[in-house]
């Protein structure tokens, strides 16, 4: 710059647009938003939520429920994202379950959450929350508001459906009808924070 200090003039990346960010540089409520969105019992299970796994298996044959959360825990999603093995077959699922159980024995819960948030895909070729925060809000992840965190975390389950740019109404609906009510139910936001969050738009 004019003072002779280095600055970023432009950014290039390969096939993946990813910038790793450490746990201490993420706001605490980003973890709360992610757990409420993807895996409500994350803090309690040992890598596999057997209740959700059974319900998901039954639902393949008899569609009886429409859950906002799939059958895979955050730990299982880390395994899938890291190995790029998403094909829905029984052998892969069994391997994924055993891998998730092993992963939870080796790493702390916050380490697994940090990994998930750094490797998940958030649409528009953004991998990880830092790249997503830069792309959607021109911010570092540490500067995101709770509503902006929810807007980003809403996307991985169905990036096209919940695309913040092309389908902002769907993204807002997922935030206000599922994510924030779930956080209120779990006690990770207060009633006052909930009331403010559902009235706040993102730009």
mmCIF file of C-alpha atoms in Angstrom:
data_model
loop_
_atom_site.group_PDB
_atom_site.id
_atom_site.type_symbol
_atom_site.label_atom_id
_atom_site.label_comp_id
_atom_site.label_asym_id
_atom_site.label_seq_id
_atom_site.Cartn_x
_atom_site.Cartn_y
_atom_site.Cartn_z
ATOM 1 C CA UNK A 1 0.000 0.000 0.000
ATOM 2 C CA UNK A 2 1.088 3.673 0.138
ATOM 3 C CA UNK A 3 2.900 3.029 3.436
ATOM 4 C CA UNK A 4 4.951 0.217 1.941
ATOM 5 C CA UNK A 5 3.040 -2.525 3.804
ATOM 6 C CA UNK A 6 1.874 -5.741 2.098
ATOM 7 C CA UNK A 7 -1.777 -5.985 1.062
ATOM 8 C CA UNK A 8 -3.990 -8.434 -0.814
ATOM 9 C CA UNK A 9 -4.546 -7.200 -4.355
ATOM 10 C CA UNK A 10 -6.394 -10.263 -5.597
ATOM 11 C CA UNK A 11 -6.921 -13.892 -4.606
ATOM 12 C CA UNK A 12 -6.581 -17.029 -6.693
ATOM 13 C CA UNK A 13 -7.334 -20.632 -5.809
ATOM 14 C CA UNK A 14 -7.323 -24.063 -7.379
ATOM 15 C CA UNK A 15 -10.302 -26.379 -7.629
ATOM 16 C CA UNK A 16 -11.251 -25.564 -4.013
ATOM 17 C CA UNK A 17 -11.745 -22.113 -2.518
ATOM 18 C CA UNK A 18 -10.805 -22.785 1.114
ATOM 19 C CA UNK A 19 -9.102 -20.788 3.876
ATOM 20 C CA UNK A 20 -8.597 -22.749 7.094
ATOM 21 C CA UNK A 21 -9.612 -20.882 10.253
ATOM 22 C CA UNK A 22 -8.881 -22.034 13.804
ATOM 23 C CA UNK A 23 -11.522 -22.571 16.461
ATOM 24 C CA UNK A 24 -10.423 -19.523 18.466
ATOM 25 C CA UNK A 25 -11.119 -17.315 15.437
ATOM 26 C CA UNK A 26 -14.728 -18.489 15.163
ATOM 27 C CA UNK A 27 -17.545 -16.884 17.194
ATOM 28 C CA UNK A 28 -18.976 -19.217 19.860
ATOM 29 C CA UNK A 29 -22.480 -18.885 18.465
ATOM 30 C CA UNK A 30 -21.283 -20.319 15.142
ATOM 31 C CA UNK A 31 -20.870 -23.659 16.937
ATOM 32 C CA UNK A 32 -24.331 -23.316 18.520
ATOM 33 C CA UNK A 33 -25.903 -22.515 15.144
ATOM 34 C CA UNK A 34 -24.165 -25.494 13.492
ATOM 35 C CA UNK A 35 -25.235 -27.967 16.175
ATOM 36 C CA UNK A 36 -28.851 -26.763 16.059
ATOM 37 C CA UNK A 37 -28.892 -26.976 12.271
ATOM 38 C CA UNK A 38 -27.139 -30.275 11.667
ATOM 39 C CA UNK A 39 -26.945 -32.410 14.806
ATOM 40 C CA UNK A 40 -28.918 -31.461 17.936
ATOM 41 C CA UNK A 41 -27.491 -34.306 20.024
ATOM 42 C CA UNK A 42 -23.881 -33.719 18.916
ATOM 43 C CA UNK A 43 -22.651 -33.072 22.456
ATOM 44 C CA UNK A 44 -24.254 -36.278 23.755
ATOM 45 C CA UNK A 45 -23.547 -38.996 21.165
ATOM 46 C CA UNK A 46 -20.242 -40.790 20.514
ATOM 47 C CA UNK A 47 -20.139 -40.133 16.785
ATOM 48 C CA UNK A 48 -23.368 -41.819 15.711
ATOM 49 C CA UNK A 49 -26.906 -40.827 16.626
ATOM 50 C CA UNK A 50 -28.517 -44.268 16.611
ATOM 51 C CA UNK A 51 -32.047 -42.869 16.846
ATOM 52 C CA UNK A 52 -31.572 -40.729 13.728
ATOM 53 C CA UNK A 53 -29.741 -43.528 11.920
ATOM 54 C CA UNK A 54 -32.633 -45.952 12.537
ATOM 55 C CA UNK A 55 -35.247 -43.372 11.539
ATOM 56 C CA UNK A 56 -33.319 -42.528 8.380
ATOM 57 C CA UNK A 57 -33.028 -46.211 7.435
ATOM 58 C CA UNK A 58 -36.747 -46.810 7.947
ATOM 59 C CA UNK A 59 -37.557 -43.655 6.020
ATOM 60 C CA UNK A 60 -35.791 -45.050 2.941
ATOM 61 C CA UNK A 61 -38.502 -47.698 2.668
ATOM 62 C CA UNK A 62 -41.456 -46.027 4.381
ATOM 63 C CA UNK A 63 -41.429 -42.213 4.109
ATOM 64 C CA UNK A 64 -42.869 -41.285 7.491
ATOM 65 C CA UNK A 65 -41.159 -38.032 8.361
ATOM 66 C CA UNK A 66 -39.555 -34.992 6.791
ATOM 67 C CA UNK A 67 -36.677 -34.005 9.049
ATOM 68 C CA UNK A 68 -34.598 -30.860 8.631
ATOM 69 C CA UNK A 69 -31.673 -32.974 9.827
ATOM 70 C CA UNK A 70 -30.534 -36.011 7.865
ATOM 71 C CA UNK A 71 -29.369 -39.328 9.308
ATOM 72 C CA UNK A 72 -25.686 -38.406 9.510
ATOM 73 C CA UNK A 73 -24.131 -36.696 12.512
ATOM 74 C CA UNK A 74 -21.618 -33.884 12.164
ATOM 75 C CA UNK A 75 -18.889 -36.449 12.845
ATOM 76 C CA UNK A 76 -20.138 -38.657 10.008
ATOM 77 C CA UNK A 77 -20.297 -35.637 7.727
ATOM 78 C CA UNK A 78 -16.645 -34.884 8.488
ATOM 79 C CA UNK A 79 -15.832 -38.468 7.413
ATOM 80 C CA UNK A 80 -17.850 -38.074 4.190
ATOM 81 C CA UNK A 81 -16.370 -34.680 3.362
ATOM 82 C CA UNK A 82 -12.827 -35.839 4.084
ATOM 83 C CA UNK A 83 -13.129 -39.046 2.021
ATOM 84 C CA UNK A 84 -15.551 -37.707 -0.613
ATOM 85 C CA UNK A 85 -17.586 -40.907 -0.223
ATOM 86 C CA UNK A 86 -21.233 -39.868 -0.555
ATOM 87 C CA UNK A 87 -22.742 -42.805 -2.462
ATOM 88 C CA UNK A 88 -25.686 -44.159 -0.424
ATOM 89 C CA UNK A 89 -24.823 -47.845 -0.079
ATOM 90 C CA UNK A 90 -24.839 -50.093 2.978
ATOM 91 C CA UNK A 91 -21.123 -50.970 2.917
ATOM 92 C CA UNK A 92 -20.088 -47.302 2.798
ATOM 93 C CA UNK A 93 -22.524 -46.423 5.579
ATOM 94 C CA UNK A 94 -21.174 -49.152 7.865
ATOM 95 C CA UNK A 95 -17.574 -48.008 7.256
ATOM 96 C CA UNK A 96 -18.623 -44.421 7.902
ATOM 97 C CA UNK A 97 -20.253 -45.386 11.222
ATOM 98 C CA UNK A 98 -17.158 -47.225 12.473
ATOM 99 C CA UNK A 99 -14.907 -44.382 11.302
ATOM 100 C CA UNK A 100 -17.066 -41.841 13.153
ATOM 101 C CA UNK A 101 -16.902 -43.866 16.365
ATOM 102 C CA UNK A 102 -13.089 -44.033 16.074
ATOM 103 C CA UNK A 103 -12.824 -40.319 15.280
ATOM 104 C CA UNK A 104 -14.751 -39.379 18.434
ATOM 105 C CA UNK A 105 -12.394 -41.465 20.571
ATOM 106 C CA UNK A 106 -9.383 -39.618 19.185
ATOM 107 C CA UNK A 107 -10.584 -36.004 18.949
ATOM 108 C CA UNK A 108 -12.489 -33.544 21.115
ATOM 109 C CA UNK A 109 -15.953 -32.398 20.054
ATOM 110 C CA UNK A 110 -14.737 -28.861 19.300
ATOM 111 C CA UNK A 111 -11.960 -30.247 17.074
ATOM 112 C CA UNK A 112 -14.560 -32.154 15.054
ATOM 113 C CA UNK A 113 -16.753 -29.057 14.755
ATOM 114 C CA UNK A 114 -13.755 -27.008 13.649
ATOM 115 C CA UNK A 115 -12.993 -29.594 10.971
ATOM 116 C CA UNK A 116 -16.611 -29.696 9.761
ATOM 117 C CA UNK A 117 -16.809 -25.913 9.437
ATOM 118 C CA UNK A 118 -13.530 -25.808 7.513
ATOM 119 C CA UNK A 119 -14.311 -28.544 4.997
ATOM 120 C CA UNK A 120 -18.077 -28.302 4.388
ATOM 121 C CA UNK A 121 -19.249 -26.854 1.059
ATOM 122 C CA UNK A 122 -21.285 -23.664 1.315
ATOM 123 C CA UNK A 123 -22.197 -23.093 -2.326
ATOM 124 C CA UNK A 124 -20.646 -21.024 -5.113
ATOM 125 C CA UNK A 125 -17.409 -23.025 -4.854
ATOM 126 C CA UNK A 126 -16.787 -21.926 -1.252
ATOM 127 C CA UNK A 127 -15.345 -24.613 1.011
ATOM 128 C CA UNK A 128 -15.262 -23.769 4.693
ATOM 129 C CA UNK A 129 -16.789 -20.900 6.630
ATOM 130 C CA UNK A 130 -13.940 -18.434 6.089
ATOM 131 C CA UNK A 131 -14.235 -18.599 2.297
ATOM 132 C CA UNK A 132 -18.028 -18.411 2.660
ATOM 133 C CA UNK A 133 -17.847 -15.393 4.991
ATOM 134 C CA UNK A 134 -15.536 -13.649 2.518
ATOM 135 C CA UNK A 135 -17.725 -14.496 -0.477
ATOM 136 C CA UNK A 136 -21.193 -13.742 0.906
ATOM 137 C CA UNK A 137 -20.479 -10.943 3.390
ATOM 138 C CA UNK A 138 -16.969 -9.650 2.606
ATOM 139 C CA UNK A 139 -16.026 -10.368 6.240
ATOM 140 C CA UNK A 140 -13.804 -12.662 8.256
ATOM 141 C CA UNK A 141 -15.747 -15.405 9.993
ATOM 142 C CA UNK A 142 -14.920 -13.893 13.418
ATOM 143 C CA UNK A 143 -16.910 -10.782 12.441
ATOM 144 C CA UNK A 144 -20.113 -12.577 11.399
ATOM 145 C CA UNK A 145 -23.327 -11.912 13.289
ATOM 146 C CA UNK A 146 -25.415 -14.818 14.546
ATOM 147 C CA UNK A 147 -27.886 -14.281 11.665
ATOM 148 C CA UNK A 148 -25.064 -14.279 9.092
ATOM 149 C CA UNK A 149 -23.707 -17.501 10.652
ATOM 150 C CA UNK A 150 -27.132 -19.100 10.347
ATOM 151 C CA UNK A 151 -27.451 -17.939 6.729
ATOM 152 C CA UNK A 152 -24.180 -19.693 5.846
ATOM 153 C CA UNK A 153 -24.773 -22.841 7.918
ATOM 154 C CA UNK A 154 -28.244 -23.229 6.366
ATOM 155 C CA UNK A 155 -26.726 -24.023 2.967
ATOM 156 C CA UNK A 156 -24.716 -27.304 3.036
ATOM 157 C CA UNK A 157 -27.772 -29.562 3.311
ATOM 158 C CA UNK A 158 -29.089 -28.297 -0.041
ATOM 159 C CA UNK A 159 -26.815 -25.566 -1.458
ATOM 160 C CA UNK A 160 -29.064 -24.783 -4.424
ATOM 161 C CA UNK A 161 -32.335 -24.735 -2.473
ATOM 162 C CA UNK A 162 -30.933 -22.583 0.324
ATOM 163 C CA UNK A 163 -28.610 -20.497 -1.860
ATOM 164 C CA UNK A 164 -28.256 -17.154 -0.119
ATOM 165 C CA UNK A 165 -27.929 -15.284 -3.420
ATOM 166 C CA UNK A 166 -30.388 -17.039 -5.720
ATOM 167 C CA UNK A 167 -32.933 -18.292 -3.164
ATOM 168 C CA UNK A 168 -32.729 -15.873 -0.212
ATOM 169 C CA UNK A 169 -36.364 -16.511 0.749
ATOM 170 C CA UNK A 170 -35.680 -20.225 1.235
ATOM 171 C CA UNK A 171 -32.577 -19.443 3.255
ATOM 172 C CA UNK A 172 -34.524 -17.036 5.481
ATOM 173 C CA UNK A 173 -37.307 -19.594 5.924
ATOM 174 C CA UNK A 174 -34.842 -22.243 7.089
ATOM 175 C CA UNK A 175 -33.271 -19.811 9.545
ATOM 176 C CA UNK A 176 -36.521 -18.496 10.961
ATOM 177 C CA UNK A 177 -38.656 -21.642 10.889
ATOM 178 C CA UNK A 178 -36.057 -24.207 11.901
ATOM 179 C CA UNK A 179 -32.610 -22.997 12.999
ATOM 180 C CA UNK A 180 -33.568 -20.248 15.451
ATOM 181 C CA UNK A 181 -36.588 -22.129 16.900
ATOM 182 C CA UNK A 182 -34.306 -25.129 17.472
ATOM 183 C CA UNK A 183 -31.719 -22.932 19.199
ATOM 184 C CA UNK A 184 -34.451 -21.464 21.397
ATOM 185 C CA UNK A 185 -35.665 -24.960 22.265
ATOM 186 C CA UNK A 186 -32.098 -26.027 23.097
ATOM 187 C CA UNK A 187 -31.490 -22.932 25.214
ATOM 188 C CA UNK A 188 -28.551 -21.671 23.145
ATOM 189 C CA UNK A 189 -30.293 -18.348 22.479
ATOM 190 C CA UNK A 190 -32.601 -16.346 24.714
ATOM 191 C CA UNK A 191 -36.127 -15.314 23.793
ATOM 192 C CA UNK A 192 -34.884 -11.758 23.252
ATOM 193 C CA UNK A 193 -32.095 -12.964 20.931
ATOM 194 C CA UNK A 194 -34.594 -15.157 19.062
ATOM 195 C CA UNK A 195 -37.066 -12.299 18.586
ATOM 196 C CA UNK A 196 -34.294 -10.084 17.213
ATOM 197 C CA UNK A 197 -32.807 -12.816 14.976
ATOM 198 C CA UNK A 198 -36.029 -13.695 13.149
ATOM 199 C CA UNK A 199 -36.657 -10.019 12.385
ATOM 200 C CA UNK A 200 -33.147 -9.454 11.022
ATOM 201 C CA UNK A 201 -32.464 -9.671 7.298
ATOM 202 C CA UNK A 202 -29.069 -10.355 5.757
ATOM 203 C CA UNK A 203 -27.471 -8.422 2.940
#
